[in-house]
Amino acid sequence: MTESADLLQGTLDLLLLKAFAIESMHGLGVSRRIAQVTRGAFDVKPGSLFPALHRLEQRGWVASSWGRSESNRRARYYTLTRAGQRQLAAQTREWNRISAAIGHALEAT
Amino acid sequence: MAGPRFTLSSVLRHFLRREREERDLEEELRAYVDLLADEKVASGMPPEEARREAAIELGGMAQVEEAVRDVRPGRLIEQSWQDARHAVRSFARAPGFTLIAVLTLALGIGATSAIFSVADTLLLRPLPYPDPDRIVLLFDVTRGAQGKPEQYNASSQNFLAWKAQSTVFELLAAMESTYKNLTGGEPERVGIAAVSEGFFDLLGATTVTGRTFVPAEDKPGGPLVAVLSHAFWKKRFGGREVGFPLVLDGKTYSVVGVLKPGFHFMREADLWIPLAINEAHQPQAPTTRYLFTAARLQPGATLEKAQAEMSIIARRLAEEQPATNAQWTVDVVSLRENLVGQLRTVLLVLLAAVGVLLLIACANVGNLLLIRAAGQRDEIAIRSALGADRWRIVRLILTENTVLSLSGGVLGIALAAAGVRVLPQIGPHSLTPLPEVHIDLRVLAFALFVALLTGLISALPAALRISRVDAETIKARSQRTTEGVQGRRLLGGLVISEIALALVLLVCAGLTIKSFRQLYQTPLGFTPDHVLMAQISLPDWKYEKPDQITAFWRDLLPRIQSLPGVVAAGTTHALPVNDFVMSTIFVVDGRVPASPNEQLIANVRKVSPGFFRTLEIPLLEGRLFNDLDDGERPPVAVISREMAGRFWPGESAVGKRFHRGTNPNNPWLTVVGVVNDVYDEAIGGRFGNTLYIPHAQAPKSPSPTVYLLVRTAAEPTSVAGTVRRAVLAVDPDQPVDEVSTVEQWVATSVSSRRFATFLLSLFAGLGLLLAAIGVYGVLSHAVGQRRREIGVRMALGARAQDISRMVLRQGLSLTVIGLTIGLAVALAVTRLFSSLLYRVEPTDPATFAEVTAGLMAVAFLASWLPARRASRVDPARSLKQD
């Protein structure tokens, strides 16, 4: 994934929030989850992943804390917050609206 | 995306927890690598290989950390602070560059701040009166001896008429500026302002104790009351409780109040007393114009409306009182305009000059920074590889230069403060004292602004240039590459603009210097050196009758003339050159008026017979006054050459007659002599009509001050003591004031021009120095860059002379282009201030030629040193240097 234009940044944020809505994960975990869920379309590299995670935390949409992985390693886990839930709902609505509009535009001759 | 990005609390939190955040981040990234490695091991990879692969996939810890840091709040501030600290370290490593850059900036910023400080105090500061833009001054105006309109103070008749008839003013008041002798204790001559009712309200003057006048006190025969200035009250009466009496010219006044410190209007005054005039009681003649008149516009009234109404009133007065007001009208002028009008042009020129100097300084520093930027290429490439974008790098450069320019600014303020302290010594001495100019908050804010702006401007070329560098360049770099065409062009462009600006500045300074020299060399019409000057004011109450006055002088002058070391002595009521001289209407016997309403005006001086000899004013025809020309004998006059030539062309004026005033019953004066012209006003004006009458024939005057002039063989001040003793011998109570020399007086009258010329020359000189440094710097750098090329040339057979000639040519071509542009700009610009030039054309070819040649020579010298260095390059060494 290249350096983010605003659109791509927004998309990544949406994907991350959705992933965290299901369960709390650490950085590697959430990037694997996204790759899996988008069937390999989005392979989020650390150079984009970590700034995005910290940005989401900045905005209060996720909260981070130290936890233990299955392999008993200490890692930083991210959890969706109440505000993050609201943001996820809002961004989902927005995405659906835009994609519907573009869909209409592309259908028209 | 909704939600605020960074709140203040998040920024603060960030700064407080920065340490921990950094550690957390590092640990988080390590955990990522570990987990990734685990994954790989789980799918069968050997542990070391898994670890290596995982690390590569992370992509570089530093880079990821940077990327995360970029999204944190307060990043901008943090980065800028880092940049600043880095800048200080890197400047400390290059002391030569830093010193020159900071000094150059300090010069530019300091000079600009100093001039701004002066301009701010004199032009921009609010006047010390409430709502000052509604205050106007009123003047009686007529066409003067040279045909130009001249403003005079008002006559009492006119003031009273204006007061009665005008509707457009809220308040109208007048002030007479005079002197009286204060007795009772040490006798002292004090400055008095006699003011009409409403004066203090008009100017918002308030008391610190007691009160100002009530309207009932401004009536002839009313109570004698006085208000003191704060400084005088403290100095003379030690802060005494009001209500005490004091004696002025023999009359007793009661002190009713003391004004707040610092109150001042038009003239210095120690005391204020009521003017106390009305239609019936006007102590001065209707032709005596002596009242400063001020008014406050009604709310809603404009200056134009006021002027219109007053012009109508003036016309009415001219019709009703043709004897005194024919050909007179009224000017309504805003107070601010009156006070600053003349200064404005000079100060604007100086501001422009100092602005040009600042630009030259910017160009110089810009040069230095460009050169430095070339050496910074590696560092920039590394940063760029680490992920810094172009904007980030530009920010870096700008921050560095802000550090530089702020340092320059601090030093500059120090220079400005020192300069401003020196100002009173070299500054112009005009009638109103130069208010204290010092550095204050406004000036500091201005200096800060200038420093930041300067930093921005001088950094731009370097910032634009260097932000193009990327990681590729670092690989392709070799010793061989020079600046690159664009870089060279930028450097060259800066130097050219420096030279052009320096030329403009030098031309302006040159023209001003030449103008000033012309002024100073203009023959005055008299010899000012070796003449002592003192003021003697015979108080009214003691010298009431004209005979008493005449007797005093008849006793004193021979005493002074017989003192050792005295060549001649005389008196006059008005000094030549820039002193307030009385004027009079006159009518020539037997002259056919050129127009029906013709009014002839001449300047009048009342002088003793010895006056002409004392000032060495040559007699051209006829005779001078002698002791026989007194009150008993027929009135005589001596006139100036201009006047003689104008009214009696082609014949001798001696024996001709005229009388003063328009009343045909006024006594005729007979011309007995014609003398050379003398400047009445500023040097360099046109000569007007001047007539001299013997003091003995008109001893009483509205202003009792007489200037005693004493020509000495040796230093004039050496006889000051003996002159004083001679005066005391005639009247033991008579003070002798303001002892000085005529030479000083003349110098004072040109002092503001001298000041401006001095400053302008200083700036031009600094500009020249900076431009020379600029040329030298650029060429030195170019030589350094082309070292290898020079080595090759020499190896191929070029001689040392060829090399140095090559460098010289480069320097000269830059100079010539700069000079050409500069000449074009200068020709356009000098036209703008031709009003300040005296007897010098704004396109004076001699000045232009001299300045161009001088600048060329300096540029040549600045090019010669690097040229020599180039010719000394050792080809073997330079070729090895790859």
PDB file of C-alpha atoms in Angstrom, chain B residues 319-564:
ATOM      1  CA  GLU B 319     -14.126  93.900   2.931  1.00  0.00           C
ATOM      2  CA  GLU B 320     -14.927  95.381   6.305  1.00  0.00           C
ATOM      3  CA  GLN B 321     -11.371  96.124   7.303  1.00  0.00           C
ATOM      4  CA  PRO B 322      -9.400  96.713   4.136  1.00  0.00           C
ATOM      5  CA  ALA B 323      -6.709  98.594   5.975  1.00  0.00           C
ATOM      6  CA  THR B 324      -5.619  95.545   7.861  1.00  0.00           C
ATOM      7  CA  ASN B 325      -7.181  92.599   6.081  1.00  0.00           C
ATOM      8  CA  ALA B 326      -7.246  93.297   2.378  1.00  0.00           C
ATOM      9  CA  GLN B 327      -5.445  90.434   0.609  1.00  0.00           C
ATOM     10  CA  TRP B 328      -5.603  88.308   3.727  1.00  0.00           C
ATOM     11  CA  THR B 329      -7.442  85.051   4.060  1.00  0.00           C
ATOM     12  CA  VAL B 330      -7.536  82.192   6.538  1.00  0.00           C
ATOM     13  CA  ASP B 331      -6.014  78.725   6.500  1.00  0.00           C
ATOM     14  CA  VAL B 332      -7.475  75.947   8.603  1.00  0.00           C
ATOM     15  CA  VAL B 333      -4.877  73.242   9.100  1.00  0.00           C
ATOM     16  CA  SER B 334      -5.077  70.060  11.122  1.00  0.00           C
ATOM     17  CA  LEU B 335      -2.736  70.119  14.084  1.00  0.00           C
ATOM     18  CA  ARG B 336      -1.098  66.891  13.143  1.00  0.00           C
ATOM     19  CA  GLU B 337      -0.387  68.082   9.634  1.00  0.00           C
ATOM     20  CA  ASN B 338       1.162  71.258  10.935  1.00  0.00           C
ATOM     21  CA  LEU B 339       3.441  69.506  13.377  1.00  0.00           C
ATOM     22  CA  VAL B 340       4.723  66.729  11.201  1.00  0.00           C
ATOM     23  CA  GLY B 341       4.333  68.048   7.681  1.00  0.00           C
ATOM     24  CA  GLN B 342       7.903  69.057   7.020  1.00  0.00           C
ATOM     25  CA  LEU B 343       9.407  66.110   8.765  1.00  0.00           C
ATOM     26  CA  ARG B 344       7.404  63.650   6.785  1.00  0.00           C
ATOM     27  CA  THR B 345       9.304  63.864   3.524  1.00  0.00           C
ATOM     28  CA  VAL B 346      12.679  63.546   5.165  1.00  0.00           C
ATOM     29  CA  LEU B 347      11.626  60.626   7.290  1.00  0.00           C
ATOM     30  CA  LEU B 348      10.040  58.836   4.356  1.00  0.00           C
ATOM     31  CA  VAL B 349      13.236  59.174   2.374  1.00  0.00           C
ATOM     32  CA  LEU B 350      15.206  57.806   5.288  1.00  0.00           C
ATOM     33  CA  LEU B 351      12.796  54.912   5.739  1.00  0.00           C
ATOM     34  CA  ALA B 352      13.101  54.080   2.064  1.00  0.00           C
ATOM     35  CA  ALA B 353      16.883  54.238   2.263  1.00  0.00           C
ATOM     36  CA  VAL B 354      17.030  51.988   5.258  1.00  0.00           C
ATOM     37  CA  GLY B 355      14.628  49.609   3.557  1.00  0.00           C
ATOM     38  CA  VAL B 356      17.000  49.361   0.630  1.00  0.00           C
ATOM     39  CA  LEU B 357      19.842  48.701   3.032  1.00  0.00           C
ATOM     40  CA  LEU B 358      17.812  45.918   4.566  1.00  0.00           C
ATOM     41  CA  LEU B 359      17.226  44.395   1.142  1.00  0.00           C
ATOM     42  CA  ILE B 360      20.937  44.467   0.445  1.00  0.00           C
ATOM     43  CA  ALA B 361      21.530  42.771   3.773  1.00  0.00           C
ATOM     44  CA  CYS B 362      18.951  40.123   2.851  1.00  0.00           C
ATOM     45  CA  ALA B 363      20.652  39.537  -0.477  1.00  0.00           C
ATOM     46  CA  ASN B 364      23.995  39.173   1.249  1.00  0.00           C
ATOM     47  CA  VAL B 365      22.716  36.710   3.786  1.00  0.00           C
ATOM     48  CA  GLY B 366      20.814  34.923   1.034  1.00  0.00           C
ATOM     49  CA  ASN B 367      24.095  34.494  -0.760  1.00  0.00           C
ATOM     50  CA  LEU B 368      25.759  33.112   2.311  1.00  0.00           C
ATOM     51  CA  LEU B 369      22.915  30.701   2.872  1.00  0.00           C
ATOM     52  CA  LEU B 370      22.974  29.478  -0.706  1.00  0.00           C
ATOM     53  CA  ILE B 371      26.641  28.750  -0.390  1.00  0.00           C
ATOM     54  CA  ARG B 372      26.050  26.993   2.865  1.00  0.00           C
ATOM     55  CA  ALA B 373      23.181  25.039   1.352  1.00  0.00           C
ATOM     56  CA  ALA B 374      25.553  23.524  -1.161  1.00  0.00           C
ATOM     57  CA  GLY B 375      27.496  22.039   1.710  1.00  0.00           C
ATOM     58  CA  GLN B 376      24.337  20.787   3.351  1.00  0.00           C
ATOM     59  CA  ARG B 377      23.400  18.565   0.470  1.00  0.00           C
ATOM     60  CA  ASP B 378      24.435  15.335   2.134  1.00  0.00           C
ATOM     61  CA  GLU B 379      22.500  16.010   5.250  1.00  0.00           C
ATOM     62  CA  ILE B 380      19.397  16.874   3.296  1.00  0.00           C
ATOM     63  CA  ALA B 381      19.679  13.738   1.203  1.00  0.00           C
ATOM     64  CA  ILE B 382      19.806  11.599   4.334  1.00  0.00           C
ATOM     65  CA  ARG B 383      16.790  13.291   5.803  1.00  0.00           C
ATOM     66  CA  SER B 384      14.979  12.878   2.576  1.00  0.00           C
ATOM     67  CA  ALA B 385      15.749   9.196   2.537  1.00  0.00           C
ATOM     68  CA  LEU B 386      14.404   8.951   6.040  1.00  0.00           C
ATOM     69  CA  GLY B 387      11.074  10.113   4.800  1.00  0.00           C
ATOM     70  CA  ALA B 388      11.148  13.882   5.000  1.00  0.00           C
ATOM     71  CA  ASP B 389       9.107  15.487   2.258  1.00  0.00           C
ATOM     72  CA  ARG B 390       9.956  18.722   0.510  1.00  0.00           C
ATOM     73  CA  TRP B 391       7.854  20.840   2.794  1.00  0.00           C
ATOM     74  CA  ARG B 392       9.582  19.369   5.813  1.00  0.00           C
ATOM     75  CA  ILE B 393      12.962  20.285   4.438  1.00  0.00           C
ATOM     76  CA  VAL B 394      11.853  23.796   3.592  1.00  0.00           C
ATOM     77  CA  ARG B 395      10.595  24.080   7.157  1.00  0.00           C
ATOM     78  CA  LEU B 396      14.004  23.004   8.361  1.00  0.00           C
ATOM     79  CA  ILE B 397      15.748  25.700   6.371  1.00  0.00           C
ATOM     80  CA  LEU B 398      13.271  28.336   7.475  1.00  0.00           C
ATOM     81  CA  THR B 399      13.699  27.413  11.108  1.00  0.00           C
ATOM     82  CA  GLU B 400      17.454  27.584  10.794  1.00  0.00           C
ATOM     83  CA  ASN B 401      17.222  30.996   9.293  1.00  0.00           C
ATOM     84  CA  THR B 402      14.776  32.226  11.859  1.00  0.00           C
ATOM     85  CA  VAL B 403      17.381  31.375  14.473  1.00  0.00           C
ATOM     86  CA  LEU B 404      19.912  33.353  12.479  1.00  0.00           C
ATOM     87  CA  SER B 405      17.685  36.329  11.889  1.00  0.00           C
ATOM     88  CA  LEU B 406      16.455  36.455  15.474  1.00  0.00           C
ATOM     89  CA  SER B 407      20.050  36.529  16.641  1.00  0.00           C
ATOM     90  CA  GLY B 408      20.678  39.279  14.161  1.00  0.00           C
ATOM     91  CA  GLY B 409      17.560  40.996  15.434  1.00  0.00           C
ATOM     92  CA  VAL B 410      18.677  40.944  19.038  1.00  0.00           C
ATOM     93  CA  LEU B 411      22.048  42.386  18.122  1.00  0.00           C
ATOM     94  CA  GLY B 412      20.315  44.844  15.834  1.00  0.00           C
ATOM     95  CA  ILE B 413      18.111  46.120  18.641  1.00  0.00           C
ATOM     96  CA  ALA B 414      21.188  46.699  20.743  1.00  0.00           C
ATOM     97  CA  LEU B 415      22.737  48.672  17.882  1.00  0.00           C
ATOM     98  CA  ALA B 416      19.538  50.616  17.390  1.00  0.00           C
ATOM     99  CA  ALA B 417      19.295  51.473  21.063  1.00  0.00           C
ATOM    100  CA  ALA B 418      22.836  52.809  21.015  1.00  0.00           C
ATOM    101  CA  GLY B 419      22.204  54.716  17.816  1.00  0.00           C
ATOM    102  CA  VAL B 420      19.065  56.286  19.144  1.00  0.00           C
ATOM    103  CA  ARG B 421      20.893  57.432  22.241  1.00  0.00           C
ATOM    104  CA  VAL B 422      23.439  59.212  20.065  1.00  0.00           C
ATOM    105  CA  LEU B 423      20.698  60.803  18.015  1.00  0.00           C
ATOM    106  CA  PRO B 424      20.199  64.012  20.021  1.00  0.00           C
ATOM    107  CA  GLN B 425      23.813  64.964  19.501  1.00  0.00           C
ATOM    108  CA  ILE B 426      23.725  64.764  15.748  1.00  0.00           C
ATOM    109  CA  GLY B 427      20.028  65.271  15.267  1.00  0.00           C
ATOM    110  CA  PRO B 428      18.243  68.300  13.919  1.00  0.00           C
ATOM    111  CA  HIS B 429      17.660  71.157  16.310  1.00  0.00           C
ATOM    112  CA  SER B 430      14.424  72.780  15.365  1.00  0.00           C
ATOM    113  CA  LEU B 431      12.301  75.204  17.301  1.00  0.00           C
ATOM    114  CA  THR B 432      10.201  72.499  18.891  1.00  0.00           C
ATOM    115  CA  PRO B 433      12.460  70.276  20.957  1.00  0.00           C
ATOM    116  CA  LEU B 434      13.066  66.799  19.588  1.00  0.00           C
ATOM    117  CA  PRO B 435      10.965  64.506  21.736  1.00  0.00           C
ATOM    118  CA  GLU B 436      12.842  61.740  23.417  1.00  0.00           C
ATOM    119  CA  VAL B 437      13.247  58.878  21.017  1.00  0.00           C
ATOM    120  CA  HIS B 438      13.798  55.538  22.604  1.00  0.00           C
ATOM    121  CA  ILE B 439      13.242  51.877  21.936  1.00  0.00           C
ATOM    122  CA  ASP B 440       9.941  50.713  23.290  1.00  0.00           C
ATOM    123  CA  LEU B 441       7.492  47.877  22.796  1.00  0.00           C
ATOM    124  CA  ARG B 442       6.252  49.054  19.427  1.00  0.00           C
ATOM    125  CA  VAL B 443       9.791  49.268  18.111  1.00  0.00           C
ATOM    126  CA  LEU B 444      10.606  45.845  19.530  1.00  0.00           C
ATOM    127  CA  ALA B 445       7.543  44.376  17.877  1.00  0.00           C
ATOM    128  CA  PHE B 446       8.555  46.053  14.652  1.00  0.00           C
ATOM    129  CA  ALA B 447      12.089  44.707  14.929  1.00  0.00           C
ATOM    130  CA  LEU B 448      10.769  41.216  15.563  1.00  0.00           C
ATOM    131  CA  PHE B 449       8.585  41.501  12.508  1.00  0.00           C
ATOM    132  CA  VAL B 450      11.478  42.731  10.403  1.00  0.00           C
ATOM    133  CA  ALA B 451      13.749  39.974  11.702  1.00  0.00           C
ATOM    134  CA  LEU B 452      11.243  37.266  10.847  1.00  0.00           C
ATOM    135  CA  LEU B 453      10.561  38.766   7.440  1.00  0.00           C
ATOM    136  CA  THR B 454      14.260  39.079   6.742  1.00  0.00           C
ATOM    137  CA  GLY B 455      14.819  35.482   7.768  1.00  0.00           C
ATOM    138  CA  LEU B 456      12.090  34.391   5.418  1.00  0.00           C
ATOM    139  CA  ILE B 457      13.299  36.404   2.450  1.00  0.00           C
ATOM    140  CA  SER B 458      16.947  35.505   2.722  1.00  0.00           C
ATOM    141  CA  ALA B 459      16.134  31.857   3.206  1.00  0.00           C
ATOM    142  CA  LEU B 460      13.904  31.527   0.175  1.00  0.00           C
ATOM    143  CA  PRO B 461      16.578  31.037  -2.491  1.00  0.00           C
ATOM    144  CA  ALA B 462      18.368  28.415  -0.416  1.00  0.00           C
ATOM    145  CA  ALA B 463      15.147  26.695   0.578  1.00  0.00           C
ATOM    146  CA  LEU B 464      13.885  26.507  -2.973  1.00  0.00           C
ATOM    147  CA  ARG B 465      17.186  25.248  -4.196  1.00  0.00           C
ATOM    148  CA  ILE B 466      17.876  22.658  -1.617  1.00  0.00           C
ATOM    149  CA  SER B 467      14.469  21.100  -1.386  1.00  0.00           C
ATOM    150  CA  ARG B 468      15.030  19.618  -4.787  1.00  0.00           C
ATOM    151  CA  VAL B 469      17.818  17.417  -3.492  1.00  0.00           C
ATOM    152  CA  ASP B 470      16.818  13.833  -3.029  1.00  0.00           C
ATOM    153  CA  ALA B 471      18.436  10.504  -2.333  1.00  0.00           C
ATOM    154  CA  GLU B 472      19.526  10.088  -5.939  1.00  0.00           C
ATOM    155  CA  THR B 473      21.818  13.047  -5.787  1.00  0.00           C
ATOM    156  CA  ILE B 474      23.825  11.593  -3.003  1.00  0.00           C
ATOM    157  CA  LYS B 475      24.732   8.659  -5.180  1.00  0.00           C
ATOM    158  CA  ALA B 476      25.595  10.754  -8.180  1.00  0.00           C
ATOM    159  CA  ARG B 477      27.577  13.233  -6.238  1.00  0.00           C
ATOM    160  CA  SER B 478      31.192  13.776  -6.993  1.00  0.00           C
ATOM    161  CA  GLN B 479      33.693  16.507  -6.502  1.00  0.00           C
ATOM    162  CA  ARG B 480      33.340  17.455 -10.066  1.00  0.00           C
ATOM    163  CA  THR B 481      29.850  18.790  -9.902  1.00  0.00           C
ATOM    164  CA  THR B 482      29.586  22.457  -9.346  1.00  0.00           C
ATOM    165  CA  GLU B 483      26.543  24.330  -8.172  1.00  0.00           C
ATOM    166  CA  GLY B 484      24.649  23.402 -11.216  1.00  0.00           C
ATOM    167  CA  VAL B 485      23.379  25.989 -13.613  1.00  0.00           C
ATOM    168  CA  GLN B 486      20.401  26.932 -11.507  1.00  0.00           C
ATOM    169  CA  GLY B 487      22.439  27.417  -8.396  1.00  0.00           C
ATOM    170  CA  ARG B 488      24.953  29.576 -10.163  1.00  0.00           C
ATOM    171  CA  ARG B 489      22.216  31.650 -11.630  1.00  0.00           C
ATOM    172  CA  LEU B 490      20.664  32.205  -8.250  1.00  0.00           C
ATOM    173  CA  LEU B 491      23.948  33.263  -6.731  1.00  0.00           C
ATOM    174  CA  GLY B 492      24.666  35.544  -9.630  1.00  0.00           C
ATOM    175  CA  GLY B 493      21.182  36.984  -9.499  1.00  0.00           C
ATOM    176  CA  LEU B 494      21.526  37.856  -5.852  1.00  0.00           C
ATOM    177  CA  VAL B 495      24.816  39.606  -6.375  1.00  0.00           C
ATOM    178  CA  ILE B 496      23.440  41.562  -9.298  1.00  0.00           C
ATOM    179  CA  SER B 497      20.509  42.773  -7.265  1.00  0.00           C
ATOM    180  CA  GLU B 498      22.832  43.708  -4.414  1.00  0.00           C
ATOM    181  CA  ILE B 499      24.938  45.819  -6.718  1.00  0.00           C
ATOM    182  CA  ALA B 500      21.909  47.440  -8.277  1.00  0.00           C
ATOM    183  CA  LEU B 501      20.464  48.331  -4.873  1.00  0.00           C
ATOM    184  CA  ALA B 502      23.800  49.635  -3.653  1.00  0.00           C
ATOM    185  CA  LEU B 503      24.017  51.863  -6.695  1.00  0.00           C
ATOM    186  CA  VAL B 504      20.602  53.334  -6.079  1.00  0.00           C
ATOM    187  CA  LEU B 505      21.430  54.031  -2.467  1.00  0.00           C
ATOM    188  CA  LEU B 506      24.766  55.588  -3.339  1.00  0.00           C
ATOM    189  CA  VAL B 507      23.264  57.801  -6.009  1.00  0.00           C
ATOM    190  CA  CYS B 508      20.646  59.087  -3.599  1.00  0.00           C
ATOM    191  CA  ALA B 509      23.243  59.767  -0.960  1.00  0.00           C
ATOM    192  CA  GLY B 510      25.512  61.419  -3.480  1.00  0.00           C
ATOM    193  CA  LEU B 511      22.797  63.746  -4.683  1.00  0.00           C
ATOM    194  CA  THR B 512      21.852  64.672  -1.144  1.00  0.00           C
ATOM    195  CA  ILE B 513      25.462  65.356  -0.193  1.00  0.00           C
ATOM    196  CA  LYS B 514      25.978  67.521  -3.218  1.00  0.00           C
ATOM    197  CA  SER B 515      22.767  69.367  -2.494  1.00  0.00           C
ATOM    198  CA  PHE B 516      23.800  69.963   1.058  1.00  0.00           C
ATOM    199  CA  ARG B 517      27.204  71.189  -0.002  1.00  0.00           C
ATOM    200  CA  GLN B 518      25.605  73.655  -2.367  1.00  0.00           C
ATOM    201  CA  LEU B 519      23.424  74.848   0.428  1.00  0.00           C
ATOM    202  CA  TYR B 520      26.234  75.265   2.807  1.00  0.00           C
ATOM    203  CA  GLN B 521      28.398  77.093   0.324  1.00  0.00           C
ATOM    204  CA  THR B 522      25.717  79.538  -0.669  1.00  0.00           C
ATOM    205  CA  PRO B 523      26.915  82.981   0.289  1.00  0.00           C
ATOM    206  CA  LEU B 524      24.709  84.169   3.094  1.00  0.00           C
ATOM    207  CA  GLY B 525      25.040  87.853   2.440  1.00  0.00           C
ATOM    208  CA  PHE B 526      26.836  88.371   5.723  1.00  0.00           C
ATOM    209  CA  THR B 527      29.725  86.907   7.658  1.00  0.00           C
ATOM    210  CA  PRO B 528      28.489  84.680  10.437  1.00  0.00           C
ATOM    211  CA  ASP B 529      31.704  83.750  12.159  1.00  0.00           C
ATOM    212  CA  HIS B 530      33.210  85.579  15.105  1.00  0.00           C
ATOM    213  CA  VAL B 531      29.979  87.129  16.203  1.00  0.00           C
ATOM    214  CA  LEU B 532      28.654  86.688  19.705  1.00  0.00           C
ATOM    215  CA  MET B 533      24.913  86.667  20.118  1.00  0.00           C
ATOM    216  CA  ALA B 534      22.807  87.326  23.222  1.00  0.00           C
ATOM    217  CA  GLN B 535      19.225  88.204  23.969  1.00  0.00           C
ATOM    218  CA  ILE B 536      18.245  91.196  26.047  1.00  0.00           C
ATOM    219  CA  SER B 537      14.626  91.797  26.910  1.00  0.00           C
ATOM    220  CA  LEU B 538      13.893  95.095  28.555  1.00  0.00           C
ATOM    221  CA  PRO B 539      10.814  94.542  30.682  1.00  0.00           C
ATOM    222  CA  ASP B 540       7.781  96.606  29.861  1.00  0.00           C
ATOM    223  CA  TRP B 541       7.078  97.826  33.306  1.00  0.00           C
ATOM    224  CA  LYS B 542      10.543  99.232  33.802  1.00  0.00           C
ATOM    225  CA  TYR B 543      11.064 100.598  30.317  1.00  0.00           C
ATOM    226  CA  GLU B 544       7.657 101.956  29.606  1.00  0.00           C
ATOM    227  CA  LYS B 545       8.618 105.043  27.672  1.00  0.00           C
ATOM    228  CA  PRO B 546      10.486 104.861  24.366  1.00  0.00           C
ATOM    229  CA  ASP B 547      13.044 107.321  25.683  1.00  0.00           C
ATOM    230  CA  GLN B 548      13.998 104.912  28.438  1.00  0.00           C
ATOM    231  CA  ILE B 549      14.708 102.216  25.924  1.00  0.00           C
ATOM    232  CA  THR B 550      16.746 104.487  23.737  1.00  0.00           C
ATOM    233  CA  ALA B 551      18.664 105.688  26.746  1.00  0.00           C
ATOM    234  CA  PHE B 552      19.540 102.152  27.755  1.00  0.00           C
ATOM    235  CA  TRP B 553      21.021 101.327  24.402  1.00  0.00           C
ATOM    236  CA  ARG B 554      22.708 104.640  24.036  1.00  0.00           C
ATOM    237  CA  ASP B 555      24.474 103.886  27.279  1.00  0.00           C
ATOM    238  CA  LEU B 556      25.247 100.243  26.593  1.00  0.00           C
ATOM    239  CA  LEU B 557      26.408 100.086  23.003  1.00  0.00           C
ATOM    240  CA  PRO B 558      29.364 102.452  23.290  1.00  0.00           C
ATOM    241  CA  ARG B 559      30.478 100.565  26.412  1.00  0.00           C
ATOM    242  CA  ILE B 560      30.475  97.327  24.523  1.00  0.00           C
ATOM    243  CA  GLN B 561      32.156  98.808  21.508  1.00  0.00           C
ATOM    244  CA  SER B 562      34.992 100.029  23.656  1.00  0.00           C
ATOM    245  CA  LEU B 563      35.602  96.632  25.263  1.00  0.00           C
ATOM    246  CA  PRO B 564      38.925  95.006  24.395  1.00  0.00           C
TER     247      PRO B 564
END
